[in-house]
Short mmCIF file of C-alpha atoms and ligand atoms in Angstrom, two decimals:
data_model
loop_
_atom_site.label_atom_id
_atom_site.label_comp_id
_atom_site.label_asym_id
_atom_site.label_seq_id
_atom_site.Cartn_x
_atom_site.Cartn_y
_atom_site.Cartn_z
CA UNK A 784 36.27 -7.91 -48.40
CA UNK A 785 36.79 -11.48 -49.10
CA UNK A 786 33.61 -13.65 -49.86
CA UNK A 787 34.16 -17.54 -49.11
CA UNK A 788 31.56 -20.28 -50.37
CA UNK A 789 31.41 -22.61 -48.31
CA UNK A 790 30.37 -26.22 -49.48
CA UNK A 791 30.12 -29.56 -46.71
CA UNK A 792 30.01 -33.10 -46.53
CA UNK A 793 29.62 -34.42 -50.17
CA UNK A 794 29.75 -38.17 -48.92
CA UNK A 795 30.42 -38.80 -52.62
CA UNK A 796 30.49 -42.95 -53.91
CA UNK A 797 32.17 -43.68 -56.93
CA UNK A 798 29.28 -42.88 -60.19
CA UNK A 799 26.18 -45.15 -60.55
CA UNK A 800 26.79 -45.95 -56.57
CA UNK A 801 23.76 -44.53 -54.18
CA UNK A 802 25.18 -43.20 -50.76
CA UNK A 803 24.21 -45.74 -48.54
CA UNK A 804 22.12 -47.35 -50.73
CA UNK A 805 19.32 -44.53 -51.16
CA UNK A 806 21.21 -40.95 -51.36
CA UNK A 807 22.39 -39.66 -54.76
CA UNK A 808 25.00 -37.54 -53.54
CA UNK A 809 26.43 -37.30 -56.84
CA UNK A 810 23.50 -35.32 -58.22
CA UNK A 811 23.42 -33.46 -54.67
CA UNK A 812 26.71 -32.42 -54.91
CA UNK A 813 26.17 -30.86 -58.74
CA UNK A 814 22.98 -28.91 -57.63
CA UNK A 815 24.90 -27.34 -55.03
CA UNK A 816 27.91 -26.78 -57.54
CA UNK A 817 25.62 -25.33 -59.53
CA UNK A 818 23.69 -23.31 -57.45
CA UNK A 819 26.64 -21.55 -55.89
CA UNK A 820 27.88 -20.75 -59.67
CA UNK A 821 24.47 -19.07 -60.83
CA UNK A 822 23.55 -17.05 -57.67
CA UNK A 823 27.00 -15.85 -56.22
CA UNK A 824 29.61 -14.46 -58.66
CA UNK A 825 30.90 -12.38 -56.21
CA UNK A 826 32.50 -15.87 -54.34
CA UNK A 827 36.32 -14.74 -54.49
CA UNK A 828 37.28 -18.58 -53.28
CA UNK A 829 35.42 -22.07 -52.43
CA UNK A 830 35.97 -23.70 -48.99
CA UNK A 831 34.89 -27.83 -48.84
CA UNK A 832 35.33 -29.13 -45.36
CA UNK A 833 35.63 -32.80 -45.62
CA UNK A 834 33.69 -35.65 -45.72
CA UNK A 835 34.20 -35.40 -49.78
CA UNK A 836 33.89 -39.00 -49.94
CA UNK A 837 31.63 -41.66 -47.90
CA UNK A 838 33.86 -44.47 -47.51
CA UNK A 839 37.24 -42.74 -48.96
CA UNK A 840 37.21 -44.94 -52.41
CA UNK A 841 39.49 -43.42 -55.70
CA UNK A 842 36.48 -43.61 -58.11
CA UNK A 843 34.90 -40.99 -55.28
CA UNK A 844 37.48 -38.66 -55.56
CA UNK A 845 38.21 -38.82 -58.92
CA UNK A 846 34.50 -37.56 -59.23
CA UNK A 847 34.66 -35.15 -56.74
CA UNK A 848 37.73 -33.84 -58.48
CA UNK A 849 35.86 -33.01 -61.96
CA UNK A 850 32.66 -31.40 -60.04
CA UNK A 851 34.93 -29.34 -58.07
CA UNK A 852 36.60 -28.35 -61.00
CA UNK A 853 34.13 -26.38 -62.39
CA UNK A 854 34.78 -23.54 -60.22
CA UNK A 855 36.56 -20.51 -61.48
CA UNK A 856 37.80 -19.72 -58.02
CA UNK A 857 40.59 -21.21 -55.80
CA UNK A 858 38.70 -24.21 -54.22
CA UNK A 859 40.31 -25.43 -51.16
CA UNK A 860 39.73 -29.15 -49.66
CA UNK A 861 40.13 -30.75 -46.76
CA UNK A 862 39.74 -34.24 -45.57
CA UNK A 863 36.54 -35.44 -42.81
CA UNK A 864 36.55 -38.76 -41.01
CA UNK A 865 34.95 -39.92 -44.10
CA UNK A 866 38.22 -39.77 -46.59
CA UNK A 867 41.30 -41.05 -46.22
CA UNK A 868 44.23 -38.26 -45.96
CA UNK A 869 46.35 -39.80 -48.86
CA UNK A 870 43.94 -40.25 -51.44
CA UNK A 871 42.16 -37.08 -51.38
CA UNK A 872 46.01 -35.23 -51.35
CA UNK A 873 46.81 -37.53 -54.56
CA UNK A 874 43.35 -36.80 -56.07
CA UNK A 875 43.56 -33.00 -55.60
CA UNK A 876 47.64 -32.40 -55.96
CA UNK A 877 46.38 -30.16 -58.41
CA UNK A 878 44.27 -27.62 -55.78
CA UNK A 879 45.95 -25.11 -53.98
CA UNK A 880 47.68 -26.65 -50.70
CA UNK A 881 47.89 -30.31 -51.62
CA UNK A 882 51.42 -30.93 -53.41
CA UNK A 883 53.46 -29.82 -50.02
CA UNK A 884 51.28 -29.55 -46.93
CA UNK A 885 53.43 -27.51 -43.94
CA UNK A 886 52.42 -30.17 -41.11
CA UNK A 887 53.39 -34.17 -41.69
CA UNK A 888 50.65 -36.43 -42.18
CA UNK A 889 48.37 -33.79 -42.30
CA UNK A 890 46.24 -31.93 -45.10
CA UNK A 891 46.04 -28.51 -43.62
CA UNK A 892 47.16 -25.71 -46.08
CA UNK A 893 46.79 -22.20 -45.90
CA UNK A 894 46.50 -18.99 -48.45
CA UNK A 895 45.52 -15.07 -48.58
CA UNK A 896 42.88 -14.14 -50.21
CA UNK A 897 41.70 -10.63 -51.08
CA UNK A 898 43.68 -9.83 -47.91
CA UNK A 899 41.71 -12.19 -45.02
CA UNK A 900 43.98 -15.53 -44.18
CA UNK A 901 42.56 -18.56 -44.72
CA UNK A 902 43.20 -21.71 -43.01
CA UNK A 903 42.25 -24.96 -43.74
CA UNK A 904 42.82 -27.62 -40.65
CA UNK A 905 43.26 -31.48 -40.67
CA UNK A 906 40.86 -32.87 -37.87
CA UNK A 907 40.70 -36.26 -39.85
CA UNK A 908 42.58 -39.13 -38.11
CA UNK A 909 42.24 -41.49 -40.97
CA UNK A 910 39.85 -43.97 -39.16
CA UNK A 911 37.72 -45.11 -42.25
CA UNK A 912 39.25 -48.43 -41.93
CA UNK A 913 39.05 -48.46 -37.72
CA UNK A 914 35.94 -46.96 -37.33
CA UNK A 915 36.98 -43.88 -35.10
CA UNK A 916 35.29 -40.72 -36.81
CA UNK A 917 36.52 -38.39 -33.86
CA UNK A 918 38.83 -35.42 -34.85
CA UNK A 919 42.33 -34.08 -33.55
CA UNK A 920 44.40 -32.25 -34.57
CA UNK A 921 47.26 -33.12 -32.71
CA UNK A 922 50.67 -31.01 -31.29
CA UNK A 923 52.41 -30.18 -34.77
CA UNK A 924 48.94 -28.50 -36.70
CA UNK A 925 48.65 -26.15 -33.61
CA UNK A 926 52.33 -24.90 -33.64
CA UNK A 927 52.01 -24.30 -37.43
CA UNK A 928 48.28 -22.32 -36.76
CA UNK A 929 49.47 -20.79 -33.68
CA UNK A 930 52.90 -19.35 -36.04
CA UNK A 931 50.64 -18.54 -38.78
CA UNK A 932 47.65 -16.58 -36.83
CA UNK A 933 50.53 -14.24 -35.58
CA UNK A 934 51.04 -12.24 -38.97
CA UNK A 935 48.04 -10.32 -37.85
CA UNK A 936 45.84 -10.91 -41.04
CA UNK A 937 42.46 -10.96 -40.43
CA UNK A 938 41.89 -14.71 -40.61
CA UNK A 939 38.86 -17.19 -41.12
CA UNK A 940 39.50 -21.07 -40.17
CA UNK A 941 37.74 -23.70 -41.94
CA UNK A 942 38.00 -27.58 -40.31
CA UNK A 943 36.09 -30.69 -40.79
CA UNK A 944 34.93 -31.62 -36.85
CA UNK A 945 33.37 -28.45 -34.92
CA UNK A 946 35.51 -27.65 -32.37
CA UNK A 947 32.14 -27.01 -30.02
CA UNK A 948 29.81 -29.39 -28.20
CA UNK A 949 26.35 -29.61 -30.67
CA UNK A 950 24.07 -31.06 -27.63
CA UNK A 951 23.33 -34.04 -30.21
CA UNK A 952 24.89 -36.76 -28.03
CA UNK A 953 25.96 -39.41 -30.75
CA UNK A 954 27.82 -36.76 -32.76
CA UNK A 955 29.41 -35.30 -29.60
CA UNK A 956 30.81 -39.06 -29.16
CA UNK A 957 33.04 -38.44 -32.24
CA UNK A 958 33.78 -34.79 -31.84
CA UNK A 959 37.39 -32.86 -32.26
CA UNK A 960 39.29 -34.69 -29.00
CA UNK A 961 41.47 -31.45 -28.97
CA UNK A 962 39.37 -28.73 -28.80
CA UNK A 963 40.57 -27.06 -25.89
CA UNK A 964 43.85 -26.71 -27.18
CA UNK A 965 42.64 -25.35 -30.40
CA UNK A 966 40.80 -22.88 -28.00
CA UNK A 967 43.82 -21.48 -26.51
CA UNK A 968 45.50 -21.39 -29.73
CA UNK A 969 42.40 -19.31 -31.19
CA UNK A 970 42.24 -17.12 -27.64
CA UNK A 971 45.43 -15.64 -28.11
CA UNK A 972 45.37 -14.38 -31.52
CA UNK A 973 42.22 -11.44 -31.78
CA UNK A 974 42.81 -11.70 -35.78
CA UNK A 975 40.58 -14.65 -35.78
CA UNK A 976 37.21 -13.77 -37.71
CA UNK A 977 35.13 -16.84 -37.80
CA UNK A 978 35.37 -20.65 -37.53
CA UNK A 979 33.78 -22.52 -40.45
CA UNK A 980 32.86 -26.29 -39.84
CA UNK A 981 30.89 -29.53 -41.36
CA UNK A 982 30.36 -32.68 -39.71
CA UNK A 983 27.09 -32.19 -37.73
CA UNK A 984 25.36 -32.15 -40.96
CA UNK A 985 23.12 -28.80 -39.11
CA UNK A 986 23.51 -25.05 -38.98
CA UNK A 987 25.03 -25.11 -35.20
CA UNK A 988 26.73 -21.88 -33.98
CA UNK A 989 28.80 -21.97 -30.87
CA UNK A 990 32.03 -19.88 -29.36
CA UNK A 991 35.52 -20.54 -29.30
CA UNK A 992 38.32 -19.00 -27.74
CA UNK A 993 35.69 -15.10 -28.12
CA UNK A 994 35.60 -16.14 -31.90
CA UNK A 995 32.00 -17.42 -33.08
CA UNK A 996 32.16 -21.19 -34.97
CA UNK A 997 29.68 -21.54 -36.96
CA UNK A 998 28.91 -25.58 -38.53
CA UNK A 999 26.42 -25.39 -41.49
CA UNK A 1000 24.47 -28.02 -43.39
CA UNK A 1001 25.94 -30.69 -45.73
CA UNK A 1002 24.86 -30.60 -49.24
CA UNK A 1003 23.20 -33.72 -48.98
CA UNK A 1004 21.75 -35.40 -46.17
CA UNK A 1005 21.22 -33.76 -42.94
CA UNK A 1006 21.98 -35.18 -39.04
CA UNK A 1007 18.37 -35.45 -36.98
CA UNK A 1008 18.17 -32.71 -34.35
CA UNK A 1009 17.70 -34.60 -31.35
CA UNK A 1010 19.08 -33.26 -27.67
CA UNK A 1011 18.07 -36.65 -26.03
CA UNK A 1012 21.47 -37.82 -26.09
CA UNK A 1013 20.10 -41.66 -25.68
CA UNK A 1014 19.25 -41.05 -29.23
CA UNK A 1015 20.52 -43.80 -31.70
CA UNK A 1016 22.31 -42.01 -35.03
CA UNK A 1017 19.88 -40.83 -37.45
CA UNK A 1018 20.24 -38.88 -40.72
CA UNK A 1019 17.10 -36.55 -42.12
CA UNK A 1020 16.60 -35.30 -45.49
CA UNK A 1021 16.11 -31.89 -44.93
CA UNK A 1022 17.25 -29.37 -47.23
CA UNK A 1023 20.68 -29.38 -48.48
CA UNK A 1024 22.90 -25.93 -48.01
CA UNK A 1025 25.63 -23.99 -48.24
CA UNK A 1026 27.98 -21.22 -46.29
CA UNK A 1027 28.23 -17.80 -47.78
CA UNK A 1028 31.38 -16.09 -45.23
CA UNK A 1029 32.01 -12.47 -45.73
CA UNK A 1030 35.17 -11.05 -43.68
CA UNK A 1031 36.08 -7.58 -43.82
CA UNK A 1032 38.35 -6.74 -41.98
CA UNK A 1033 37.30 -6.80 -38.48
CA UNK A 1034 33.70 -8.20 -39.53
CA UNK A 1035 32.59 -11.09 -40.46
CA UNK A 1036 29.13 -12.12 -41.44
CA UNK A 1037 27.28 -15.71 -42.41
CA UNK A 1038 24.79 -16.81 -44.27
CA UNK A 1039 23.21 -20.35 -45.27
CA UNK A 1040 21.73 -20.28 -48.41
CA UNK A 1041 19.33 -23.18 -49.49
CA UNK A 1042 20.26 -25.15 -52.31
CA UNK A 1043 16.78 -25.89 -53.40
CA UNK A 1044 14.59 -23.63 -56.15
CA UNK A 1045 11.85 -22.39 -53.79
CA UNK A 1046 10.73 -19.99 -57.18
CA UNK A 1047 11.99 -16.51 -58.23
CA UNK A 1048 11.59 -13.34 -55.27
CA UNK A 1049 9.14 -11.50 -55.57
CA UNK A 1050 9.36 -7.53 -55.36
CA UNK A 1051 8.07 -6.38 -51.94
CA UNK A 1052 6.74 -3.21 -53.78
CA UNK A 1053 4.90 -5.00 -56.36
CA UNK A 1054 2.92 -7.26 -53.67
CA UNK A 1055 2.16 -3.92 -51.69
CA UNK A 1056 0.51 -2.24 -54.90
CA UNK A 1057 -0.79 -5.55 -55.81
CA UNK A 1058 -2.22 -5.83 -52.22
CA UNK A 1059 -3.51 -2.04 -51.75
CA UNK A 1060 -4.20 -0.61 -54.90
CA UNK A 1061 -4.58 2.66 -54.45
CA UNK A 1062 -8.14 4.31 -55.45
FE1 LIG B 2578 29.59 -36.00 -42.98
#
């Protein structure tokens, strides 16, 4: 069985820099780091799905680079409509994937681990500068996904933009443009466990090509839940999370686990004496 943690949307500013103007994603970012370490040892590698910095500055990744590092795992990165491509390659050369990606222009990598293939997509378009936060990702990453799906591995897919509808209208506006050829690429290849996403900032589950995709919370701040799709863009601070992905062979199971310290469980047992002593 393979056991993926799965962290999302770090938004990260360079040190001493509040996310737009009010979030400490820095300190976000190390409580989920750190939660991850002390609860789950049994993580066999760390998936980060983009958005690793907020406005795609060095300092940012440089950062993100030394919390990231304090993984024991294999930690593997890819970019949101957040970074920009070529500095988040040059800041993580160093991570598995980055020093010779298989698809031009694009960060997508790929590796086996404890037996389930793993593969990170590209949906960023590099828009930081333009303003376009939609994702694609395009002809050439489909032809390499659609070659590497066919060893037969049981595989998990991890990508920045969902490739679903979320029903919360101003993130649909900047959603993955090709998701219905990603769809037909995922259709034909039954090996495909589960689609792992960020971006919506929400636990959102929907279906693609039979498989179940499955966005979870960023680590950070969250996206307001909102299905009037009138709705102007809003962020929430509700509790930051992270993905816990178990694939064995055919199944695959997730969980969101909660980064904060709600206090230490309690034995079910114990209450039930406690409760109904007996006479
Ligand atoms: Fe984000």
């Amino acid at each position: 069985m393979a056991v993926f943690a799965h962290i999302t949307d770090l938004h990260l500013r360079p040190p001493g820099i509040l996310t737009l103007g009010r979030i400490d994603t820095d300190r976000f970012v190390a409580r989920a780091i750190d939660a991850v370490i002390a609860r789950h040892e049994e993580v066999d590698a760390v998936i980060v799905s983009g958005d690793i910095a907020d406005i795609g500055e060095d300092d940012a990744y440089a950062r993100a680079l030394m919390l990231l590092s304090r993984f024991s795992v294999p930690v593997f990165v890819v970019p949101g409509n957040h970074d920009r491509t070529a500095r988040l390659r040059e800041a993580f050369i160093a991570f598995p994937g980055h020093a010779e990606p298989p698809v031009t222009d694009k960060a997508c990598h790929s590796a086996v681990v404890a037996g389930v293939r793993l593969v990170l997509l590209d949906t960023s378009v590099d828009g930081i500068d333009t303003g376009e936060h939609h994702g694609e990702l395009g002809p050439a990453q489909l032809a390499w996904l659609d070659e590497l799906l066919a060893d037969g591995l049981p595989a998990m897919i991890a990508m920045h933009h969902p490739p679903f509808g979320s029903g919360i209208g101003f993130m649909d506006g900047i959603t993955l443009k090709d998701a219905d050829a990603f769809a037909a690429v995922v259709a034909r290849h039954p090996n495909v466990r589960r689609i792992a996403c960020g971006h919506v900032h929400r636990v959102i589950v929907g279906e693609v090509g039979g498989v179940t995709a499955m966005a979870i919370p960023g680590v950070a701040h969250q996206v307001e839940l909102t299905l009037d799709l009138e709705a102007p863009a809003r962020l929430v601070m509700e509790p930051p999370a992270y993905g816990l992905h178990l694939i064995d062979g055919p199944s695959a199971v997730s969980h969101v686990g909660y980064v904060d310290d709600f206090g230490p469980a309690a034995l079910f047992s114990v209450l039930k004496d406690e409760a109904e002593p007996e006479q």
